[in-house]
């Protein structure tokens, strides 16, 4: 709270509350629930989520939930973004493929970690807005937003040091598995439209291991290796 000269306190505007709400989100929603990677916590603490949602929903920017964005899509819950990023296990300088740019928030977190991101989105409106936002935040050089069907990945850019799919797939798209570098991970929600498991697939030479990190709920991946339109 700031003080007027006569000693009465002036109300803070809602916008001024956001940095405090962001710090609280990092403590209560992430750290207290087991997100450990300090680089992921720092990236989440530095990235203004309010810039990735429609202005009329700004007050909900640090709510513990997914929020609607245009084209009937969603920006994921902060915890889910942090968890998926942590599971990817990427390092500064790594090349990361994201399928489902949506608002651009997950891509921004990866860029803040120092990753070079190719992010594919099938909705032109979302791709254009995300590109603008990332540029405004100074992350335009780190993220290339492409329009297209990401369910087949990006064969031309493979292998990737990490692949994250932020929409639900009916099964693991074979192309994405093939586009992993040795030692790299694919983090992807897999299951029916109404509930999925968050799978972590790690490639080691000719083999790959697979485990579930638990239940999640995502909007559908729509495309050749996704759900029909
Ligand atoms: N990562 C996003 C969340 C996106 S929601 C964020 O941080 O905000 C999932 C997104 O995947 C939606 O925008 C949807 O349009 C997109 N999508 C669904 N199927 C796709 C496909 N085959 N290729 C690319 N994007 C797809």
Short mmCIF file of C-alpha atoms and ligand atoms in Angstrom, two decimals:
data_model
loop_
_atom_site.label_atom_id
_atom_site.label_comp_id
_atom_site.label_asym_id
_atom_site.label_seq_id
_atom_site.Cartn_x
_atom_site.Cartn_y
_atom_site.Cartn_z
CA UNK A 1 0.00 0.00 0.00
CA UNK A 2 1.25 3.49 -0.82
CA UNK A 3 0.60 6.44 1.46
CA UNK A 4 -0.77 9.84 0.49
CA UNK A 5 0.88 12.92 1.95
CA UNK A 6 -1.88 13.25 4.53
CA UNK A 7 -1.16 9.73 5.75
CA UNK A 8 -4.24 7.98 4.34
CA UNK A 9 -3.54 4.95 2.21
CA UNK A 10 -4.43 5.00 -1.48
CA UNK A 11 -5.98 1.89 -3.01
CA UNK A 12 -3.58 -0.04 -5.21
CA UNK A 13 -4.82 -0.60 -8.71
CA UNK A 14 -5.48 -4.24 -9.57
CA UNK A 15 -2.54 -4.19 -11.98
CA UNK A 16 -0.13 -3.38 -9.15
CA UNK A 17 -1.25 -6.47 -7.28
CA UNK A 18 -0.13 -8.78 -10.08
CA UNK A 19 3.60 -9.08 -9.24
CA UNK A 20 2.70 -10.01 -5.66
CA UNK A 21 0.10 -12.50 -6.88
CA UNK A 22 2.71 -13.99 -9.20
CA UNK A 23 5.20 -14.45 -6.35
CA UNK A 24 2.46 -16.11 -4.27
CA UNK A 25 1.54 -18.38 -7.15
CA UNK A 26 5.17 -19.54 -7.34
CA UNK A 27 5.29 -20.23 -3.59
CA UNK A 28 1.90 -21.82 -3.01
CA UNK A 29 0.97 -23.45 -6.31
CA UNK A 30 4.44 -24.52 -7.43
CA UNK A 31 7.04 -24.75 -4.63
CA UNK A 32 4.62 -26.04 -1.98
CA UNK A 33 3.37 -28.70 -4.41
CA UNK A 34 6.79 -30.05 -5.23
CA UNK A 35 8.18 -28.12 -8.20
CA UNK A 36 11.90 -28.16 -7.35
CA UNK A 37 13.88 -26.99 -10.39
CA UNK A 38 15.07 -23.48 -9.43
CA UNK A 39 15.34 -22.44 -13.08
CA UNK A 40 11.71 -23.39 -13.70
CA UNK A 41 10.61 -21.51 -10.55
CA UNK A 42 12.60 -18.46 -11.67
CA UNK A 43 11.13 -18.54 -15.19
CA UNK A 44 7.59 -18.76 -13.75
CA UNK A 45 8.39 -15.89 -11.35
CA UNK A 46 9.64 -13.67 -14.20
CA UNK A 47 6.92 -14.26 -16.80
CA UNK A 48 3.78 -12.09 -16.65
CA UNK A 49 0.92 -14.59 -17.21
CA UNK A 50 -1.52 -11.65 -17.41
CA UNK A 51 0.00 -10.79 -20.79
CA UNK A 52 -1.15 -14.13 -22.22
CA UNK A 53 -4.85 -13.94 -21.37
CA UNK A 54 -7.72 -11.76 -22.60
CA UNK A 55 -7.57 -8.37 -20.75
CA UNK A 56 -11.02 -8.82 -19.21
CA UNK A 57 -9.74 -11.89 -17.35
CA UNK A 58 -6.57 -10.20 -16.06
CA UNK A 59 -7.74 -10.43 -12.44
CA UNK A 60 -7.67 -14.23 -12.75
CA UNK A 61 -4.11 -14.31 -14.13
CA UNK A 62 -2.67 -16.14 -11.10
CA UNK A 63 -5.69 -18.28 -10.27
CA UNK A 64 -4.92 -21.95 -9.76
CA UNK A 65 -6.61 -23.07 -12.96
CA UNK A 66 -6.62 -23.16 -16.73
CA UNK A 67 -8.32 -20.13 -18.32
CA UNK A 68 -10.21 -19.73 -21.59
CA UNK A 69 -8.42 -18.03 -24.49
CA UNK A 70 -9.88 -17.31 -27.97
CA UNK A 71 -10.79 -20.02 -30.50
CA UNK A 72 -12.30 -22.18 -27.72
CA UNK A 73 -8.85 -23.08 -26.34
CA UNK A 74 -7.21 -22.72 -22.92
CA UNK A 75 -4.01 -21.50 -21.28
CA UNK A 76 -2.91 -24.30 -18.95
CA UNK A 77 -2.92 -24.07 -15.14
CA UNK A 78 0.39 -22.60 -13.86
CA UNK A 79 1.25 -25.83 -11.99
CA UNK A 80 0.80 -27.91 -15.15
CA UNK A 81 3.07 -25.58 -17.17
CA UNK A 82 5.75 -25.74 -14.47
CA UNK A 83 5.45 -29.51 -14.10
CA UNK A 84 5.66 -30.18 -17.85
CA UNK A 85 8.67 -27.88 -18.11
CA UNK A 86 10.40 -29.61 -15.21
CA UNK A 87 9.69 -33.05 -16.70
CA UNK A 88 11.21 -32.00 -20.04
CA UNK A 89 14.56 -31.53 -18.28
CA UNK A 90 15.94 -29.11 -20.85
CA UNK A 91 19.05 -26.93 -20.60
CA UNK A 92 19.87 -23.44 -21.88
CA UNK A 93 20.73 -23.67 -25.58
CA UNK A 94 18.54 -26.74 -26.17
CA UNK A 95 16.18 -26.86 -29.14
CA UNK A 96 12.62 -27.59 -28.05
CA UNK A 97 9.52 -28.36 -30.10
CA UNK A 98 6.15 -27.36 -28.66
CA UNK A 99 2.89 -28.54 -30.19
CA UNK A 100 -0.04 -26.23 -29.37
CA UNK A 101 1.22 -22.66 -28.96
CA UNK A 102 -2.16 -21.43 -27.68
CA UNK A 103 -1.48 -18.22 -25.75
CA UNK A 104 2.30 -18.58 -26.06
CA UNK A 105 2.80 -18.82 -22.27
CA UNK A 106 4.46 -22.25 -22.20
CA UNK A 107 6.73 -21.16 -25.06
CA UNK A 108 7.67 -18.03 -23.08
CA UNK A 109 8.65 -20.14 -20.06
CA UNK A 110 10.86 -22.33 -22.25
CA UNK A 111 12.43 -19.25 -23.85
CA UNK A 112 13.16 -17.80 -20.38
CA UNK A 113 15.02 -21.02 -19.64
CA UNK A 114 17.26 -20.20 -22.58
CA UNK A 115 15.77 -22.74 -25.01
CA UNK A 116 15.28 -22.14 -28.72
CA UNK A 117 11.65 -23.03 -29.30
CA UNK A 118 9.75 -24.00 -32.43
CA UNK A 119 6.06 -23.87 -31.49
CA UNK A 120 3.35 -25.11 -33.85
CA UNK A 121 -0.29 -23.93 -33.63
CA UNK A 122 -3.20 -24.85 -35.91
CA UNK A 123 -5.38 -21.79 -35.17
CA UNK A 124 -4.17 -18.78 -37.22
CA UNK A 125 -5.64 -16.25 -34.76
CA UNK A 126 -3.79 -17.77 -31.80
CA UNK A 127 -0.50 -18.12 -33.69
CA UNK A 128 -0.58 -14.45 -34.70
CA UNK A 129 -1.39 -13.17 -31.20
CA UNK A 130 1.21 -15.39 -29.54
CA UNK A 131 3.87 -14.21 -31.98
CA UNK A 132 3.05 -10.57 -31.18
CA UNK A 133 3.14 -11.09 -27.43
CA UNK A 134 6.41 -12.98 -27.46
CA UNK A 135 7.98 -10.21 -29.55
CA UNK A 136 6.67 -7.53 -27.15
CA UNK A 137 8.22 -9.41 -24.24
CA UNK A 138 11.59 -9.56 -26.03
CA UNK A 139 11.35 -13.33 -26.61
CA UNK A 140 10.73 -13.18 -30.36
CA UNK A 141 14.27 -14.30 -31.19
CA UNK A 142 13.95 -17.39 -29.02
CA UNK A 143 10.56 -18.63 -30.26
CA UNK A 144 9.46 -19.34 -33.80
CA UNK A 145 5.68 -19.75 -33.97
CA UNK A 146 4.54 -21.76 -36.99
CA UNK A 147 1.06 -22.35 -38.31
CA UNK A 148 0.21 -25.98 -39.08
CA UNK A 149 -0.66 -29.46 -37.88
CA UNK A 150 1.86 -30.22 -35.15
CA UNK A 151 0.62 -33.78 -34.62
CA UNK A 152 3.20 -34.87 -37.20
CA UNK A 153 5.90 -32.78 -35.53
CA UNK A 154 8.63 -31.06 -37.51
CA UNK A 155 10.64 -33.67 -39.45
CA UNK A 156 12.81 -30.96 -41.04
CA UNK A 157 13.95 -29.59 -37.66
CA UNK A 158 14.47 -32.95 -35.90
CA UNK A 159 16.08 -34.20 -33.75
CA UNK A 160 14.86 -32.03 -30.85
CA UNK A 161 16.30 -31.94 -27.31
CA UNK A 162 12.77 -31.94 -25.94
CA UNK A 163 9.20 -32.10 -27.27
CA UNK A 164 6.19 -30.89 -25.30
CA UNK A 165 2.62 -31.38 -26.48
CA UNK A 166 0.10 -29.14 -24.74
CA UNK A 167 -3.02 -30.75 -26.23
CA UNK A 168 -4.42 -34.25 -25.58
CA UNK A 169 -3.52 -36.99 -28.06
CA UNK A 170 -5.49 -40.26 -28.45
CA UNK A 171 -2.13 -42.10 -28.64
CA UNK A 172 1.55 -41.10 -28.82
CA UNK A 173 2.11 -39.79 -32.37
CA UNK A 174 4.90 -41.98 -33.82
CA UNK A 175 6.48 -39.02 -35.64
CA UNK A 176 7.08 -37.20 -32.34
CA UNK A 177 8.82 -40.20 -30.81
CA UNK A 178 11.05 -40.39 -33.91
CA UNK A 179 11.98 -36.71 -33.64
CA UNK A 180 13.60 -37.01 -30.20
CA UNK A 181 17.38 -36.64 -29.90
CA UNK A 182 19.21 -39.33 -27.92
CA UNK A 183 18.48 -38.75 -24.22
CA UNK A 184 15.63 -36.34 -24.99
CA UNK A 185 12.11 -36.46 -23.57
CA UNK A 186 8.63 -36.15 -25.01
CA UNK A 187 6.03 -34.89 -22.51
CA UNK A 188 2.50 -35.48 -23.76
CA UNK A 189 -1.04 -35.93 -22.38
CA UNK A 190 -2.48 -39.15 -23.83
CA UNK A 191 -5.99 -40.54 -23.47
CA UNK A 192 -9.63 -39.95 -24.37
CA UNK A 193 -11.05 -36.45 -24.82
CA UNK A 194 -12.22 -36.05 -21.21
CA UNK A 195 -9.19 -37.25 -19.20
CA UNK A 196 -5.59 -38.17 -19.93
CA UNK A 197 -2.34 -39.35 -18.40
CA UNK A 198 0.70 -37.11 -18.66
CA UNK A 199 3.27 -39.40 -20.29
CA UNK A 200 7.01 -38.87 -20.17
CA UNK A 201 8.83 -40.74 -22.93
CA UNK A 202 12.62 -40.74 -22.94
CA UNK A 203 14.67 -41.93 -25.86
CA UNK A 204 17.93 -43.75 -25.14
CA UNK A 205 19.58 -45.02 -28.30
CA UNK A 206 17.18 -47.41 -30.03
CA UNK A 207 15.08 -47.84 -26.90
CA UNK A 208 12.61 -45.61 -25.19
CA UNK A 209 11.15 -45.67 -21.71
CA UNK A 210 7.67 -44.48 -20.83
CA UNK A 211 6.05 -43.52 -17.54
CA UNK A 212 2.99 -41.60 -16.40
CA UNK A 213 3.26 -38.51 -14.22
CA UNK A 214 -0.44 -38.72 -13.35
CA UNK A 215 -3.86 -37.64 -14.59
CA UNK A 216 -4.42 -34.36 -16.49
CA UNK A 217 -7.12 -32.72 -18.61
CA UNK A 218 -6.26 -30.93 -21.87
CA UNK A 219 -8.12 -29.69 -24.95
CA UNK A 220 -7.77 -32.15 -27.85
CA UNK A 221 -4.90 -32.36 -30.31
CA UNK A 222 -6.70 -32.18 -33.64
CA UNK A 223 -4.99 -33.44 -36.78
CA UNK A 224 -3.43 -36.34 -38.64
CA UNK A 225 -2.07 -38.06 -35.51
CA UNK A 226 -4.65 -36.48 -33.21
CA UNK A 227 -8.43 -36.51 -32.93
CA UNK A 228 -10.58 -35.94 -36.01
CA UNK A 229 -11.93 -32.40 -36.36
N1 LIG B 1 0.65 -24.19 -24.55
C1 LIG B 1 -0.54 -23.38 -24.55
C2 LIG B 1 -1.79 -24.15 -24.23
C3 LIG B 1 -2.47 -24.43 -25.48
S1 LIG B 1 -4.03 -25.23 -25.49
C4 LIG B 1 -0.38 -22.18 -23.65
O1 LIG B 1 0.65 -22.08 -22.96
O2 LIG B 1 -1.26 -21.32 -23.66
C5 LIG B 1 -3.70 -26.33 -26.84
C6 LIG B 1 -3.48 -25.68 -28.18
O3 LIG B 1 -3.17 -26.72 -29.10
C7 LIG B 1 -4.66 -24.94 -28.76
O4 LIG B 1 -4.28 -23.63 -29.04
C8 LIG B 1 -4.99 -25.71 -30.03
O5 LIG B 1 -5.45 -24.89 -31.08
C9 LIG B 1 -3.66 -26.35 -30.36
N2 LIG B 1 -3.69 -27.53 -31.22
C10 LIG B 1 -4.58 -28.55 -31.22
N3 LIG B 1 -4.25 -29.46 -32.16
C11 LIG B 1 -3.13 -29.00 -32.77
C12 LIG B 1 -2.29 -29.49 -33.82
N4 LIG B 1 -2.54 -30.63 -34.44
N5 LIG B 1 -1.22 -28.76 -34.18
C13 LIG B 1 -0.94 -27.58 -33.55
N6 LIG B 1 -1.69 -27.06 -32.57
C14 LIG B 1 -2.77 -27.77 -32.17
#
